[in-house]
Amino acid sequence: MKVFSFPTDDEFEFSRRVEDFARERNLPFTREAITLDEIHQLKEEGCEAIFCAGYPYRVPVDHSLPIVNVHPSLLPVGRGAWPMPVTILRGLRESGVTLHKMEAGFDTGDILLQEAFPVGPGDTLETMTGQLRIIGARLCREMAADFSRLWAAGQPQGEGEYWPCPQKSDYTILETTPPQETERILRAFFGFDCYLKTKEAEYRIVRGLFRPERHTLPFGTVRTRKDGRRIYAVQGGVIEIEATGKEWKYETGNH
């Protein structure tokens, strides 16, 4: 009946497919946060349920209209805005998707459907996101096909575990950062930005991967390969920028 999105930077977050979906079906589309009045209006017009996924605004909870949230972890563990990178940073070997009832407390509502998937040592934020999209779409179809029964059968979560949203310090690589941690940071934020900080400069890196390598290069030394890709020397190896990656350099103190 209506599609709600939000302003995106078209660098790390996009809404073009969502907007195209709405336009092709002649559905109202907005990037403004959904309000309680709009929820009431949707209900009066015959709306039976709202599905929410990857939506950064707080959704007003009105129990007269069911609201389903799609969360990218196996609740009740992994509550919070961005559990996927934390999964890799902690070296966990399993993640998943949970459909749950929207409640005033973030990610605390009764569990409706849930599906796990393995996280391998080579998985990145990008590969995890691909899995989440496939599983999330399948669970939403399953929920919509048998909504009343599944909604009534929702199971309380219990206490759970909240994971704070990663901060810049969580994705900044320093001279003292061990190789294993560097490797995890790059995978955990692959497709988004990470930082390599030396005494002289700070490098912002998108789509970098760690490669173990013996070398005597000073930390932060930058080399350019024959194919044009950049290599950054770090403890125990190098960071290699993927062909589709990007980099920025900021002088220390100016960023």
Coordinates of C-alpha atoms in Angstrom, one line a residue:
M1 CA 0.0 0.0 0.0
K2 CA 2.9 2.4 0.7
V3 CA 6.7 2.1 0.7
F4 CA 8.8 4.0 3.3
S5 CA 12.5 4.4 2.8
F6 CA 15.1 6.9 4.0
P7 CA 17.8 9.3 2.5
T8 CA 20.8 7.2 1.3
D9 CA 24.3 8.3 0.3
D10 CA 24.4 6.1 -2.8
E11 CA 27.9 5.0 -1.8
F12 CA 27.3 2.5 0.9
E13 CA 23.5 2.5 1.1
F14 CA 21.1 2.5 -1.8
S15 CA 17.3 2.6 -2.2
R16 CA 17.0 2.6 -6.0
R17 CA 15.5 -0.9 -6.2
V18 CA 13.0 -0.1 -3.5
E19 CA 12.0 3.1 -5.3
D20 CA 11.7 1.3 -8.6
F21 CA 9.5 -1.3 -7.0
A22 CA 7.1 1.4 -5.7
R23 CA 7.1 3.3 -9.0
E24 CA 6.4 0.2 -11.1
R25 CA 3.4 -0.7 -9.0
N26 CA 2.2 2.9 -8.6
L27 CA 2.7 2.8 -4.9
P28 CA 3.2 5.9 -2.7
F29 CA 6.9 6.3 -1.8
T30 CA 8.6 8.5 0.8
R31 CA 11.9 8.9 2.5
E32 CA 10.3 10.6 5.5
A33 CA 10.1 8.7 8.8
I34 CA 6.8 6.8 9.3
T35 CA 4.6 8.4 11.9
L36 CA 1.9 7.1 14.2
D37 CA -0.8 9.0 12.2
E38 CA 0.4 7.3 9.0
I39 CA 0.1 3.9 10.7
H40 CA -3.5 4.7 11.8
Q41 CA -4.3 5.9 8.3
L42 CA -2.9 2.7 6.7
K43 CA -5.0 0.6 9.1
E44 CA -8.2 2.6 8.3
E45 CA -7.5 2.0 4.5
G46 CA -7.3 -1.7 5.1
C47 CA -3.6 -2.4 5.7
E48 CA -3.2 -5.7 7.6
A49 CA 0.5 -5.6 8.5
I50 CA 3.7 -3.7 8.1
F51 CA 7.0 -5.3 7.3
C52 CA 10.2 -3.5 8.3
A53 CA 13.8 -4.3 7.2
G54 CA 16.9 -2.2 7.3
Y55 CA 14.9 0.8 8.3
P56 CA 16.9 3.3 10.5
Y57 CA 14.1 5.4 11.9
R58 CA 12.3 4.4 15.0
V59 CA 8.9 3.0 14.1
P60 CA 6.0 3.9 16.4
V61 CA 4.5 0.8 18.0
D62 CA 0.7 0.5 17.8
H63 CA -0.5 -2.9 18.7
S64 CA -3.7 -2.4 16.7
L65 CA -1.7 -3.1 13.5
P66 CA 0.9 -5.9 13.5
I67 CA 4.5 -4.7 12.6
V68 CA 7.1 -7.3 11.7
N69 CA 10.8 -6.5 11.9
V70 CA 13.5 -8.4 10.0
H71 CA 16.6 -8.5 12.1
P72 CA 20.0 -9.8 10.8
S73 CA 21.0 -12.0 13.7
L74 CA 19.7 -15.0 15.7
L75 CA 17.8 -13.2 18.4
P76 CA 17.8 -12.9 21.3
V77 CA 21.6 -12.7 20.7
G78 CA 22.8 -9.9 18.6
R79 CA 20.3 -7.2 19.3
G80 CA 21.4 -3.8 18.0
A81 CA 21.7 -1.8 14.8
W82 CA 24.6 -3.6 13.0
P83 CA 25.3 -7.1 14.3
M84 CA 26.8 -8.5 11.1
P85 CA 30.3 -6.9 11.5
V86 CA 30.3 -7.9 15.2
T87 CA 29.7 -11.5 14.2
I88 CA 32.9 -11.5 12.1
L89 CA 34.9 -9.5 14.6
R90 CA 34.1 -12.1 17.3
G91 CA 35.0 -15.0 15.1
L92 CA 31.5 -16.5 15.4
R93 CA 30.7 -19.3 13.0
E94 CA 26.9 -18.8 12.8
S95 CA 24.5 -16.0 12.1
G96 CA 21.0 -15.8 10.8
V97 CA 17.8 -13.9 10.2
T98 CA 14.9 -13.4 12.7
L99 CA 11.4 -12.1 12.0
H100 CA 10.0 -10.7 15.2
K101 CA 7.1 -8.5 16.5
M102 CA 8.0 -4.9 16.7
E103 CA 8.0 -3.6 20.3
A104 CA 9.1 -0.4 22.0
G105 CA 12.3 -2.1 23.1
F106 CA 14.6 -2.5 20.2
D107 CA 14.7 -6.1 18.9
T108 CA 12.8 -7.5 21.9
G109 CA 9.5 -8.6 20.4
D110 CA 8.3 -12.2 20.2
I111 CA 10.1 -14.3 17.6
L112 CA 8.0 -15.3 14.6
L113 CA 10.4 -17.1 12.2
Q114 CA 14.1 -17.7 12.3
E115 CA 16.8 -19.3 10.1
A116 CA 20.5 -19.8 10.7
F117 CA 23.4 -19.9 8.3
P118 CA 27.1 -20.7 8.7
V119 CA 29.7 -18.0 8.6
G120 CA 33.0 -19.3 7.2
P121 CA 36.6 -17.9 7.7
G122 CA 36.5 -16.3 4.3
D123 CA 33.1 -14.6 4.6
T124 CA 32.9 -10.9 4.5
L125 CA 30.2 -8.4 5.4
E126 CA 29.3 -8.5 1.7
T127 CA 28.8 -12.2 1.5
M128 CA 26.9 -12.2 4.8
T129 CA 24.6 -9.5 3.5
G130 CA 23.9 -11.6 0.4
Q131 CA 22.8 -14.5 2.6
L132 CA 20.7 -12.2 4.7
R133 CA 18.8 -10.8 1.7
I134 CA 18.0 -14.3 0.3
I135 CA 16.9 -15.7 3.7
G136 CA 15.0 -12.6 4.7
A137 CA 13.0 -12.5 1.5
R138 CA 12.1 -16.2 1.9
L139 CA 11.0 -15.7 5.5
C140 CA 8.9 -12.7 4.6
R141 CA 7.1 -14.7 1.9
E142 CA 6.5 -17.5 4.4
M143 CA 5.2 -15.1 7.0
A144 CA 2.8 -13.3 4.6
A145 CA 1.4 -16.7 3.3
D146 CA 0.3 -17.8 6.8
F147 CA 0.3 -14.5 8.7
S148 CA -2.4 -15.0 11.3
R149 CA -1.3 -18.4 12.6
L150 CA 2.4 -17.4 12.7
W151 CA 1.7 -14.1 14.4
A152 CA -0.4 -15.9 17.1
A153 CA 2.4 -18.5 17.6
G154 CA 5.1 -15.9 18.4
Q155 CA 7.6 -16.9 21.1
P156 CA 9.0 -14.6 23.8
Q157 CA 12.7 -14.0 23.5
G158 CA 14.0 -13.9 27.0
E159 CA 16.9 -11.7 28.2
G160 CA 19.1 -11.8 25.2
E161 CA 22.4 -10.0 24.4
Y162 CA 22.8 -6.4 23.0
W163 CA 25.7 -5.6 20.7
P164 CA 26.5 -1.9 20.5
C165 CA 27.0 -0.5 17.0
P166 CA 30.6 -0.6 16.0
Q167 CA 32.5 2.7 16.3
K168 CA 35.4 4.0 14.3
S169 CA 38.0 2.5 16.7
D170 CA 36.6 -0.9 15.9
Y171 CA 37.5 -0.5 12.2
T172 CA 40.8 1.4 12.5
I173 CA 44.0 -0.6 12.0
L174 CA 47.1 0.5 13.9
E175 CA 50.7 -0.5 13.9
T176 CA 50.0 -2.6 17.0
T177 CA 47.0 -4.4 15.5
P178 CA 47.7 -8.1 15.3
P179 CA 47.4 -9.8 11.9
Q180 CA 44.4 -11.9 12.8
E181 CA 42.5 -8.8 14.0
T182 CA 43.5 -6.8 10.9
E183 CA 42.1 -9.7 8.8
R184 CA 38.8 -9.7 10.7
I185 CA 38.4 -6.0 10.6
L186 CA 38.8 -5.9 6.8
R187 CA 36.3 -8.8 6.3
A188 CA 33.8 -7.4 8.9
F189 CA 33.5 -4.0 7.1
F190 CA 34.2 -5.1 3.5
G191 CA 32.3 -2.9 1.2
F192 CA 32.2 -0.1 3.8
D193 CA 35.1 2.0 5.0
C194 CA 38.0 0.9 7.3
Y195 CA 40.9 3.1 8.4
L196 CA 44.7 2.5 8.4
K197 CA 46.3 5.0 10.8
T198 CA 50.0 5.7 10.7
K199 CA 52.0 8.5 12.4
E200 CA 52.0 10.6 9.3
A201 CA 48.6 9.9 7.7
E202 CA 45.3 8.1 7.9
Y203 CA 44.0 6.1 5.0
R204 CA 40.3 5.4 4.4
I205 CA 40.0 2.0 2.6
V206 CA 36.9 0.4 1.0
R207 CA 37.0 -3.2 -0.1
G208 CA 40.5 -4.1 1.2
L209 CA 41.6 -7.6 2.2
F210 CA 44.5 -8.9 4.3
R211 CA 47.2 -11.1 2.7
P212 CA 49.8 -12.7 5.0
E213 CA 53.3 -11.8 3.7
R214 CA 56.8 -11.7 5.1
H215 CA 58.3 -8.3 4.5
T216 CA 60.6 -5.7 6.1
L217 CA 58.6 -2.7 5.0
P218 CA 57.7 -0.1 7.6
F219 CA 54.1 -0.1 8.7
G220 CA 51.9 1.9 6.4
T221 CA 54.3 1.8 3.4
V222 CA 52.2 2.1 0.2
R223 CA 53.1 0.3 -3.0
T224 CA 51.4 0.2 -6.4
R225 CA 51.2 -3.1 -8.2
K226 CA 51.5 -3.4 -12.0
D227 CA 47.8 -3.7 -12.3
G228 CA 47.4 -0.4 -10.5
R229 CA 46.1 -1.8 -7.2
R230 CA 47.5 -0.4 -4.0
I231 CA 49.2 -2.5 -1.3
Y232 CA 49.6 -1.2 2.3
A233 CA 52.2 -2.8 4.6
V234 CA 50.8 -3.9 8.0
Q235 CA 51.9 -6.2 10.8
G236 CA 52.3 -9.7 9.4
G237 CA 51.3 -8.9 5.8
V238 CA 49.7 -6.4 3.5
I239 CA 46.3 -4.9 2.8
E240 CA 45.4 -5.3 -0.8
I241 CA 42.7 -3.1 -2.3
E242 CA 40.3 -5.0 -4.5
A243 CA 39.8 -3.9 -8.1
T244 CA 36.5 -2.4 -7.2
G245 CA 37.8 -0.7 -4.1
K246 CA 38.6 2.9 -3.2
E247 CA 41.1 4.7 -1.0
W248 CA 41.6 8.2 0.4
K249 CA 44.5 9.7 2.3
Y250 CA 44.3 12.3 5.0
E251 CA 47.2 14.0 6.6
T252 CA 47.2 13.3 10.4
G253 CA 45.4 16.1 12.2
N254 CA 43.4 17.2 9.1
H255 CA 40.7 14.5 9.2

